[in-house]
Amino acid sequence: MSRILDMLRDLVAHKGHANTAVLNAIRQNAAAVSDPELWELLHHVLVANRFWLLTILGLPFVFEDESRAASSFDALIQRYGDIEERESVWLMAATEADLGRTLVNPQIPGGSCSVSQALMQVCMHSHGHRAQCAKLLRRHGGVPPPTDFILWVASSRGTE
């Protein structure tokens, strides 16, 4: 098995874990749940994740459809779960050749990138915005969960 493929699988799985942890922490804080800035940020991350996955899958990304806000925080969480499940299913079947495939889309800076670069972008983009979410949650008196990658690695291997 490819070390790069294994690492990308770990990074995407961690992203799902970390997103879920942050969303659950926000859900427990009524002030954070009602913060429009936090909603906008969470929606932005979701739309970006959907763009990259749909592009990888060769499916259309219709911005007008994708940009509709969730009707509730639970619906937003469900959307995150749906995209993470689709990512996981695709990635478990992915091959080294899939990672090297070139994605071409005018929305991609420079017009193209490899699938592996797209997956790395999704993980890094989500990571950066999770940090912003943690700051906003703290503003409302909430406590962000620990989402460090290495903690997740240790706990997923039973060595924490």
Tab-separated table of N, CA and C in Angstrom:
chain	number	residue	atom	x	y	z
A	1	MET	N	0.848	-1.183	0.000
A	1	MET	CA	0.000	0.000	0.000
A	1	MET	C	0.887	1.237	0.000
A	2	SER	N	0.439	2.231	-0.661
A	2	SER	CA	1.161	3.492	-0.771
A	2	SER	C	1.173	4.240	0.554
A	3	ARG	N	2.334	4.722	0.927
A	3	ARG	CA	2.421	5.519	2.154
A	3	ARG	C	1.657	6.829	2.005
A	4	ILE	N	1.684	7.408	0.803
A	4	ILE	CA	0.944	8.644	0.580
A	4	ILE	C	-0.558	8.388	0.692
A	5	LEU	N	-1.021	7.316	0.101
A	5	LEU	CA	-2.442	6.976	0.185
A	5	LEU	C	-2.840	6.728	1.628
A	6	ASP	N	-2.010	5.988	2.366
A	6	ASP	CA	-2.298	5.756	3.787
A	6	ASP	C	-2.355	7.064	4.575
A	7	MET	N	-1.407	7.960	4.304
A	7	MET	CA	-1.369	9.233	5.023
A	7	MET	C	-2.600	10.081	4.678
A	8	LEU	N	-2.981	10.116	3.413
A	8	LEU	CA	-4.167	10.886	3.037
A	8	LEU	C	-5.428	10.298	3.663
A	9	ARG	N	-5.483	8.978	3.729
A	9	ARG	CA	-6.635	8.355	4.409
A	9	ARG	C	-6.675	8.769	5.870
A	10	ASP	N	-5.509	8.769	6.521
A	10	ASP	CA	-5.450	9.203	7.921
A	10	ASP	C	-5.857	10.669	8.061
A	11	LEU	N	-5.345	11.516	7.198
A	11	LEU	CA	-5.653	12.944	7.302
A	11	LEU	C	-7.137	13.220	7.090
A	12	VAL	N	-7.731	12.558	6.115
A	12	VAL	CA	-9.162	12.761	5.852
A	12	VAL	C	-9.997	12.184	6.996
A	13	ALA	N	-9.608	11.034	7.521
A	13	ALA	CA	-10.337	10.457	8.663
A	13	ALA	C	-10.217	11.367	9.882
A	14	HIS	N	-9.019	11.908	10.110
A	14	HIS	CA	-8.835	12.836	11.218
A	14	HIS	C	-9.695	14.079	11.024
A	15	LYS	N	-9.756	14.588	9.798
A	15	LYS	CA	-10.577	15.761	9.507
A	15	LYS	C	-12.027	15.495	9.917
A	16	GLY	N	-12.528	14.328	9.565
A	16	GLY	CA	-13.896	13.975	9.944
A	16	GLY	C	-14.071	13.922	11.449
A	17	HIS	N	-13.118	13.304	12.117
A	17	HIS	CA	-13.155	13.216	13.580
A	17	HIS	C	-13.111	14.611	14.209
A	18	ALA	N	-12.182	15.433	13.765
A	18	ALA	CA	-11.996	16.764	14.346
A	18	ALA	C	-13.206	17.658	14.059
A	19	ASN	N	-13.718	17.592	12.837
A	19	ASN	CA	-14.917	18.388	12.519
A	19	ASN	C	-16.081	17.985	13.414
A	20	THR	N	-16.278	16.692	13.591
A	20	THR	CA	-17.362	16.206	14.448
A	20	THR	C	-17.189	16.688	15.879
A	21	ALA	N	-15.971	16.621	16.384
A	21	ALA	CA	-15.706	17.059	17.757
A	21	ALA	C	-16.006	18.545	17.929
A	22	VAL	N	-15.580	19.357	16.980
A	22	VAL	CA	-15.820	20.801	17.061
A	22	VAL	C	-17.312	21.110	16.914
A	23	LEU	N	-17.963	20.463	15.964
A	23	LEU	CA	-19.402	20.682	15.791
A	23	LEU	C	-20.175	20.299	17.054
A	24	ASN	N	-19.803	19.201	17.676
A	24	ASN	CA	-20.485	18.781	18.904
A	24	ASN	C	-20.235	19.760	20.049
A	25	ALA	N	-19.019	20.295	20.141
A	25	ALA	CA	-18.721	21.286	21.186
A	25	ALA	C	-19.532	22.563	20.960
A	26	ILE	N	-19.656	22.965	19.701
A	26	ILE	CA	-20.456	24.155	19.390
A	26	ILE	C	-21.921	23.891	19.713
A	27	ARG	N	-22.415	22.714	19.374
A	27	ARG	CA	-23.819	22.362	19.620
A	27	ARG	C	-24.177	22.494	21.098
A	28	GLN	N	-23.225	22.267	21.985
A	28	GLN	CA	-23.473	22.319	23.422
A	28	GLN	C	-23.466	23.738	23.985
A	29	ASN	N	-23.245	24.729	23.119
A	29	ASN	CA	-23.158	26.112	23.570
A	29	ASN	C	-24.176	26.941	22.789
A	30	ALA	N	-25.264	27.306	23.430
A	30	ALA	CA	-26.367	27.993	22.742
A	30	ALA	C	-25.920	29.296	22.085
A	31	ALA	N	-25.050	30.039	22.740
A	31	ALA	CA	-24.584	31.306	22.165
A	31	ALA	C	-23.766	31.049	20.894
A	32	ALA	N	-22.948	30.019	20.913
A	32	ALA	CA	-22.149	29.695	19.727
A	32	ALA	C	-23.045	29.209	18.589
A	33	VAL	N	-24.031	28.390	18.917
A	33	VAL	CA	-24.944	27.875	17.895
A	33	VAL	C	-25.675	29.015	17.198
A	34	SER	N	-25.952	30.082	17.908
A	34	SER	CA	-26.696	31.193	17.311
A	34	SER	C	-25.796	32.290	16.734
A	35	ASP	N	-24.485	32.086	16.723
A	35	ASP	CA	-23.541	33.089	16.207
A	35	ASP	C	-23.483	33.031	14.682
A	36	PRO	N	-23.950	34.080	13.993
A	36	PRO	CA	-23.950	34.047	12.527
A	36	PRO	C	-22.551	33.951	11.922
A	37	GLU	N	-21.560	34.518	12.587
A	37	GLU	CA	-20.188	34.432	12.083
A	37	GLU	C	-19.704	32.978	12.091
A	38	LEU	N	-20.032	32.269	13.132
A	38	LEU	CA	-19.649	30.862	13.242
A	38	LEU	C	-20.393	30.022	12.205
A	39	TRP	N	-21.672	30.275	12.042
A	39	TRP	CA	-22.457	29.570	11.022
A	39	TRP	C	-21.855	29.786	9.633
A	40	GLU	N	-21.527	31.047	9.337
A	40	GLU	CA	-20.962	31.366	8.020
A	40	GLU	C	-19.652	30.620	7.789
A	41	LEU	N	-18.821	30.582	8.801
A	41	LEU	CA	-17.541	29.884	8.705
A	41	LEU	C	-17.742	28.383	8.509
A	42	LEU	N	-18.619	27.790	9.288
A	42	LEU	CA	-18.891	26.357	9.159
A	42	LEU	C	-19.483	26.027	7.789
A	43	HIS	N	-20.361	26.884	7.307
A	43	HIS	CA	-20.961	26.670	5.989
A	43	HIS	C	-19.887	26.782	4.894
A	44	HIS	N	-19.002	27.745	5.029
A	44	HIS	CA	-17.908	27.912	4.063
A	44	HIS	C	-17.052	26.649	3.979
A	45	VAL	N	-16.692	26.094	5.114
A	45	VAL	CA	-15.878	24.867	5.133
A	45	VAL	C	-16.628	23.736	4.444
A	46	LEU	N	-17.896	23.604	4.746
A	46	LEU	CA	-18.708	22.551	4.137
A	46	LEU	C	-18.779	22.714	2.618
A	47	VAL	N	-19.032	23.918	2.154
A	47	VAL	CA	-19.119	24.161	0.707
A	47	VAL	C	-17.785	23.849	0.038
A	48	ALA	N	-16.693	24.262	0.655
A	48	ALA	CA	-15.370	23.968	0.081
A	48	ALA	C	-15.132	22.457	0.025
A	49	ASN	N	-15.456	21.756	1.104
A	49	ASN	CA	-15.276	20.303	1.104
A	49	ASN	C	-16.109	19.655	0.005
A	50	ARG	N	-17.325	20.121	-0.156
A	50	ARG	CA	-18.196	19.564	-1.201
A	50	ARG	C	-17.637	19.871	-2.588
A	51	PHE	N	-17.115	21.069	-2.790
A	51	PHE	CA	-16.516	21.402	-4.082
A	51	PHE	C	-15.421	20.400	-4.435
A	52	TRP	N	-14.512	20.190	-3.500
A	52	TRP	CA	-13.379	19.316	-3.797
A	52	TRP	C	-13.824	17.872	-4.002
A	53	LEU	N	-14.708	17.369	-3.170
A	53	LEU	CA	-15.143	15.979	-3.337
A	53	LEU	C	-15.906	15.794	-4.643
A	54	LEU	N	-16.837	16.678	-4.925
A	54	LEU	CA	-17.590	16.546	-6.173
A	54	LEU	C	-16.669	16.657	-7.387
A	55	THR	N	-15.669	17.510	-7.309
A	55	THR	CA	-14.703	17.624	-8.403
A	55	THR	C	-13.919	16.331	-8.554
A	56	ILE	N	-13.480	15.754	-7.449
A	56	ILE	CA	-12.757	14.473	-7.491
A	56	ILE	C	-13.639	13.386	-8.093
A	57	LEU	N	-14.904	13.381	-7.714
A	57	LEU	CA	-15.833	12.359	-8.208
A	57	LEU	C	-16.301	12.613	-9.637
A	58	GLY	N	-15.942	13.770	-10.190
A	58	GLY	CA	-16.365	14.104	-11.540
A	58	GLY	C	-17.829	14.493	-11.623
A	59	LEU	N	-18.379	14.957	-10.514
A	59	LEU	CA	-19.781	15.363	-10.461
A	59	LEU	C	-19.890	16.884	-10.509
A	60	PRO	N	-21.008	17.397	-10.968
A	60	PRO	CA	-21.148	18.852	-11.052
A	60	PRO	C	-21.252	19.488	-9.669
A	61	PHE	N	-20.680	20.651	-9.570
A	61	PHE	CA	-20.794	21.479	-8.368
A	61	PHE	C	-21.604	22.700	-8.779
A	62	VAL	N	-22.832	22.775	-8.293
A	62	VAL	CA	-23.729	23.878	-8.634
A	62	VAL	C	-23.743	24.817	-7.432
A	63	PHE	N	-23.033	25.919	-7.565
A	63	PHE	CA	-22.845	26.818	-6.433
A	63	PHE	C	-24.168	27.265	-5.818
A	64	GLU	N	-25.151	27.578	-6.633
A	64	GLU	CA	-26.432	28.048	-6.113
A	64	GLU	C	-27.080	27.008	-5.202
A	65	ASP	N	-26.975	25.736	-5.569
A	65	ASP	CA	-27.529	24.665	-4.735
A	65	ASP	C	-26.688	24.454	-3.480
A	66	GLU	N	-25.386	24.455	-3.669
A	66	GLU	CA	-24.470	24.177	-2.559
A	66	GLU	C	-24.436	25.295	-1.528
A	67	SER	N	-24.727	26.508	-1.958
A	67	SER	CA	-24.588	27.650	-1.056
A	67	SER	C	-25.812	27.892	-0.174
A	68	ARG	N	-26.842	27.081	-0.329
A	68	ARG	CA	-28.025	27.238	0.543
A	68	ARG	C	-27.665	26.860	1.977
A	69	ALA	N	-28.029	27.734	2.887
A	69	ALA	CA	-27.732	27.491	4.302
A	69	ALA	C	-28.591	26.350	4.832
A	70	ALA	N	-28.063	25.649	5.802
A	70	ALA	CA	-28.811	24.583	6.475
A	70	ALA	C	-29.953	25.198	7.271
A	71	SER	N	-31.030	24.444	7.419
A	71	SER	CA	-32.206	24.941	8.127
A	71	SER	C	-32.035	24.930	9.649
A	72	SER	N	-31.085	24.148	10.137
A	72	SER	CA	-30.834	24.060	11.577
A	72	SER	C	-29.394	23.612	11.795
A	73	PHE	N	-28.943	23.730	13.030
A	73	PHE	CA	-27.583	23.292	13.327
A	73	PHE	C	-27.468	21.780	13.152
A	74	ASP	N	-28.501	21.058	13.529
A	74	ASP	CA	-28.485	19.610	13.328
A	74	ASP	C	-28.419	19.257	11.843
A	75	ALA	N	-29.112	20.022	11.014
A	75	ALA	CA	-29.050	19.788	9.566
A	75	ALA	C	-27.636	20.072	9.031
A	76	LEU	N	-26.984	21.086	9.570
A	76	LEU	CA	-25.600	21.389	9.191
A	76	LEU	C	-24.681	20.224	9.570
A	77	ILE	N	-24.863	19.713	10.773
A	77	ILE	CA	-24.069	18.572	11.226
A	77	ILE	C	-24.315	17.367	10.315
A	78	GLN	N	-25.548	17.155	9.930
A	78	GLN	CA	-25.879	16.044	9.026
A	78	GLN	C	-25.169	16.203	7.683
A	79	ARG	N	-25.124	17.416	7.179
A	79	ARG	CA	-24.424	17.659	5.908
A	79	ARG	C	-22.938	17.331	6.031
A	80	TYR	N	-22.346	17.704	7.161
A	80	TYR	CA	-20.942	17.348	7.392
A	80	TYR	C	-20.787	15.823	7.392
A	81	GLY	N	-21.670	15.138	8.092
A	81	GLY	CA	-21.600	13.677	8.148
A	81	GLY	C	-21.742	13.043	6.784
A	82	ASP	N	-22.647	13.566	5.968
A	82	ASP	CA	-22.861	13.027	4.621
A	82	ASP	C	-21.610	13.166	3.765
A	83	ILE	N	-20.996	14.338	3.778
A	83	ILE	CA	-19.819	14.549	2.931
A	83	ILE	C	-18.647	13.710	3.439
A	84	GLU	N	-18.511	13.595	4.745
A	84	GLU	CA	-17.419	12.800	5.298
A	84	GLU	C	-17.587	11.321	4.954
A	85	GLU	N	-18.819	10.850	4.961
A	85	GLU	CA	-19.078	9.459	4.575
A	85	GLU	C	-18.721	9.232	3.109
A	86	ARG	N	-19.119	10.152	2.251
A	86	ARG	CA	-18.802	10.021	0.818
A	86	ARG	C	-17.301	10.068	0.583
A	87	GLU	N	-16.603	10.955	1.294
A	87	GLU	CA	-15.137	11.024	1.181
A	87	GLU	C	-14.513	9.691	1.589
A	88	SER	N	-14.962	9.174	2.703
A	88	SER	CA	-14.404	7.936	3.243
A	88	SER	C	-14.610	6.764	2.290
A	89	VAL	N	-15.814	6.634	1.773
A	89	VAL	CA	-16.110	5.541	0.843
A	89	VAL	C	-15.227	5.633	-0.387
A	90	TRP	N	-15.111	6.835	-0.958
A	90	TRP	CA	-14.282	6.988	-2.149
A	90	TRP	C	-12.820	6.689	-1.822
A	91	LEU	N	-12.340	7.239	-0.729
A	91	LEU	CA	-10.925	7.111	-0.388
A	91	LEU	C	-10.536	5.674	-0.062
A	92	MET	N	-11.423	4.905	0.534
A	92	MET	CA	-11.103	3.507	0.842
A	92	MET	C	-10.914	2.688	-0.426
A	93	ALA	N	-11.561	3.079	-1.506
A	93	ALA	CA	-11.420	2.355	-2.770
A	93	ALA	C	-10.372	2.990	-3.688
A	94	ALA	N	-9.843	4.140	-3.311
A	94	ALA	CA	-8.908	4.873	-4.167
A	94	ALA	C	-7.595	4.110	-4.331
A	95	THR	N	-6.976	4.357	-5.455
A	95	THR	CA	-5.668	3.759	-5.765
A	95	THR	C	-4.640	4.873	-5.937
A	96	GLU	N	-3.404	4.472	-6.045
A	96	GLU	CA	-2.322	5.426	-6.312
A	96	GLU	C	-2.595	6.186	-7.608
A	97	ALA	N	-3.108	5.494	-8.612
A	97	ALA	CA	-3.426	6.147	-9.890
A	97	ALA	C	-4.509	7.215	-9.698
A	98	ASP	N	-5.483	6.946	-8.823
A	98	ASP	CA	-6.525	7.936	-8.550
A	98	ASP	C	-5.923	9.208	-7.960
A	99	LEU	N	-4.947	9.048	-7.079
A	99	LEU	CA	-4.321	10.210	-6.436
A	99	LEU	C	-3.565	11.078	-7.427
A	100	GLY	N	-3.000	10.460	-8.455
A	100	GLY	CA	-2.216	11.196	-9.435
A	100	GLY	C	-3.037	11.837	-10.532
A	101	ARG	N	-4.310	11.500	-10.603
A	101	ARG	CA	-5.174	12.061	-11.648
A	101	ARG	C	-5.234	13.575	-11.523
A	102	THR	N	-5.258	14.261	-12.651
A	102	THR	CA	-5.319	15.717	-12.672
A	102	THR	C	-6.768	16.187	-12.723
A	103	LEU	N	-7.087	17.090	-11.824
A	103	LEU	CA	-8.400	17.735	-11.797
A	103	LEU	C	-8.268	19.063	-12.523
A	104	VAL	N	-9.185	19.322	-13.413
A	104	VAL	CA	-9.187	20.583	-14.151
A	104	VAL	C	-10.521	21.267	-13.894
A	105	ASN	N	-10.444	22.489	-13.386
A	105	ASN	CA	-11.650	23.236	-13.074
A	105	ASN	C	-11.256	24.702	-12.962
A	106	PRO	N	-12.002	25.605	-13.563
A	106	PRO	CA	-11.641	27.023	-13.470
A	106	PRO	C	-11.676	27.565	-12.034
A	107	GLN	N	-12.357	26.867	-11.125
A	107	GLN	CA	-12.404	27.305	-9.724
A	107	GLN	C	-11.136	26.947	-8.948
A	108	ILE	N	-10.314	26.067	-9.520
A	108	ILE	CA	-9.066	25.678	-8.864
A	108	ILE	C	-8.016	26.734	-9.202
A	109	PRO	N	-7.365	27.305	-8.187
A	109	PRO	CA	-6.294	28.266	-8.493
A	109	PRO	C	-5.271	27.637	-9.443
A	110	GLY	N	-4.990	28.332	-10.528
A	110	GLY	CA	-4.096	27.793	-11.543
A	110	GLY	C	-4.798	26.887	-12.533
A	111	GLY	N	-6.060	26.561	-12.265
A	111	GLY	CA	-6.859	25.771	-13.196
A	111	GLY	C	-6.803	24.274	-13.020
A	112	SER	N	-5.798	23.765	-12.311
A	112	SER	CA	-5.710	22.310	-12.141
A	112	SER	C	-4.832	21.947	-10.953
A	113	CYS	N	-5.007	20.723	-10.499
A	113	CYS	CA	-4.158	20.142	-9.451
A	113	CYS	C	-4.395	18.638	-9.459
A	114	SER	N	-3.578	17.908	-8.732
A	114	SER	CA	-3.787	16.462	-8.628
A	114	SER	C	-4.828	16.172	-7.543
A	115	VAL	N	-5.375	14.978	-7.582
A	115	VAL	CA	-6.325	14.567	-6.553
A	115	VAL	C	-5.652	14.594	-5.184
A	116	SER	N	-4.405	14.138	-5.096
A	116	SER	CA	-3.727	14.160	-3.790
A	116	SER	C	-3.564	15.585	-3.282
A	117	GLN	N	-3.267	16.530	-4.166
A	117	GLN	CA	-3.174	17.930	-3.755
A	117	GLN	C	-4.533	18.453	-3.310
A	118	ALA	N	-5.586	18.048	-3.989
A	118	ALA	CA	-6.942	18.463	-3.610
A	118	ALA	C	-7.287	17.948	-2.212
A	119	LEU	N	-6.959	16.703	-1.936
A	119	LEU	CA	-7.252	16.142	-0.614
A	119	LEU	C	-6.448	16.849	0.472
A	120	MET	N	-5.199	17.172	0.166
A	120	MET	CA	-4.385	17.898	1.132
A	120	MET	C	-4.966	19.291	1.369
A	121	GLN	N	-5.437	19.934	0.317
A	121	GLN	CA	-6.079	21.250	0.447
A	121	GLN	C	-7.308	21.161	1.358
A	122	VAL	N	-8.140	20.154	1.148
A	122	VAL	CA	-9.341	19.987	1.963
A	122	VAL	C	-8.966	19.865	3.442
A	123	CYS	N	-7.968	19.056	3.725
A	123	CYS	CA	-7.579	18.839	5.127
A	123	CYS	C	-6.982	20.097	5.746
A	124	MET	N	-6.103	20.762	5.017
A	124	MET	CA	-5.453	21.961	5.558
A	124	MET	C	-6.451	23.116	5.692
A	125	HIS	N	-7.324	23.255	4.720
A	125	HIS	CA	-8.341	24.303	4.755
A	125	HIS	C	-9.256	24.099	5.956
A	126	SER	N	-9.716	22.879	6.151
A	126	SER	CA	-10.585	22.577	7.289
A	126	SER	C	-9.862	22.826	8.608
A	127	HIS	N	-8.610	22.427	8.673
A	127	HIS	CA	-7.814	22.609	9.889
A	127	HIS	C	-7.732	24.093	10.267
A	128	GLY	N	-7.421	24.927	9.296
A	128	GLY	CA	-7.299	26.354	9.569
A	128	GLY	C	-8.600	26.952	10.068
A	129	HIS	N	-9.688	26.571	9.442
A	129	HIS	CA	-10.979	27.122	9.862
A	129	HIS	C	-11.465	26.522	11.179
A	130	ARG	N	-11.064	25.294	11.493
A	130	ARG	CA	-11.407	24.747	12.819
A	130	ARG	C	-10.771	25.592	13.911
A	131	ALA	N	-9.556	26.073	13.657
A	131	ALA	CA	-8.902	26.944	14.643
A	131	ALA	C	-9.710	28.228	14.832
A	132	GLN	N	-10.228	28.786	13.746
A	132	GLN	CA	-11.078	29.965	13.861
A	132	GLN	C	-12.350	29.647	14.642
A	133	CYS	N	-12.933	28.487	14.377
A	133	CYS	CA	-14.140	28.070	15.097
A	133	CYS	C	-13.853	27.942	16.589
A	134	ALA	N	-12.682	27.399	16.927
A	134	ALA	CA	-12.313	27.250	18.334
A	134	ALA	C	-12.241	28.616	19.013
A	135	LYS	N	-11.683	29.588	18.313
A	135	LYS	CA	-11.590	30.936	18.874
A	135	LYS	C	-12.982	31.528	19.086
A	136	LEU	N	-13.857	31.358	18.120
A	136	LEU	CA	-15.226	31.869	18.261
A	136	LEU	C	-15.975	31.149	19.378
A	137	LEU	N	-15.765	29.844	19.504
A	137	LEU	CA	-16.402	29.096	20.588
A	137	LEU	C	-15.925	29.611	21.942
A	138	ARG	N	-14.623	29.871	22.064
A	138	ARG	CA	-14.090	30.423	23.313
A	138	ARG	C	-14.728	31.779	23.628
A	139	ARG	N	-14.971	32.582	22.599
A	139	ARG	CA	-15.596	33.897	22.778
A	139	ARG	C	-16.944	33.753	23.481
A	140	HIS	N	-17.609	32.609	23.247
A	140	HIS	CA	-18.923	32.366	23.852
A	140	HIS	C	-18.828	31.538	25.130
A	141	GLY	N	-17.623	31.408	25.661
A	141	GLY	CA	-17.433	30.683	26.912
A	141	GLY	C	-17.327	29.178	26.755
A	142	GLY	N	-17.284	28.699	25.528
A	142	GLY	CA	-17.159	27.264	25.283
A	142	GLY	C	-15.711	26.799	25.350
A	143	VAL	N	-15.555	25.499	25.438
A	143	VAL	CA	-14.220	24.902	25.484
A	143	VAL	C	-14.050	24.008	24.255
A	144	PRO	N	-13.164	24.402	23.341
A	144	PRO	CA	-12.936	23.577	22.154
A	144	PRO	C	-12.313	22.236	22.538
A	145	PRO	N	-12.677	21.188	21.841
A	145	PRO	CA	-12.096	19.880	22.133
A	145	PRO	C	-10.676	19.788	21.570
A	146	PRO	N	-9.866	18.908	22.121
A	146	PRO	CA	-8.540	18.694	21.528
A	146	PRO	C	-8.709	17.979	20.186
A	147	THR	N	-8.116	18.535	19.151
A	147	THR	CA	-8.264	17.938	17.817
A	147	THR	C	-6.920	17.699	17.143
A	148	ASP	N	-5.846	17.660	17.912
A	148	ASP	CA	-4.526	17.444	17.321
A	148	ASP	C	-4.478	16.107	16.583
A	149	PHE	N	-3.858	16.125	15.431
A	149	PHE	CA	-3.734	14.932	14.610
A	149	PHE	C	-3.042	13.805	15.379
A	150	ILE	N	-1.954	14.116	16.049
A	150	ILE	CA	-1.166	13.074	16.717
A	150	ILE	C	-1.948	12.449	17.878
A	151	LEU	N	-2.799	13.217	18.538
A	151	LEU	CA	-3.663	12.644	19.586
A	151	LEU	C	-4.643	11.659	18.964
A	152	TRP	N	-5.183	12.029	17.811
A	152	TRP	CA	-6.104	11.141	17.104
A	152	TRP	C	-5.386	9.871	16.662
A	153	VAL	N	-4.174	9.997	16.154
A	153	VAL	CA	-3.404	8.817	15.741
A	153	VAL	C	-3.205	7.891	16.919
A	154	ALA	N	-2.793	8.458	18.050
A	154	ALA	CA	-2.533	7.637	19.229
A	154	ALA	C	-3.813	6.945	19.715
A	155	SER	N	-4.925	7.680	19.744
A	155	SER	CA	-6.161	7.089	20.243
A	155	SER	C	-6.744	6.071	19.242
A	156	SER	N	-6.556	6.316	17.958
A	156	SER	CA	-7.102	5.372	16.966
A	156	SER	C	-6.293	4.090	16.916
A	157	ARG	N	-5.089	4.109	17.427
A	157	ARG	CA	-4.259	2.903	17.489
A	157	ARG	C	-4.234	2.316	18.894
A	158	GLY	N	-5.019	2.913	19.790
A	158	GLY	CA	-5.119	2.376	21.147
A	158	GLY	C	-3.879	2.609	21.989
A	159	THR	N	-3.101	3.672	21.673
A	159	THR	CA	-1.864	3.909	22.419
A	159	THR	C	-1.900	5.200	23.205
A	160	GLU	N	-3.072	5.778	23.357
A	160	GLU	CA	-3.181	7.048	24.075
A	160	GLU	C	-2.970	6.860	25.556
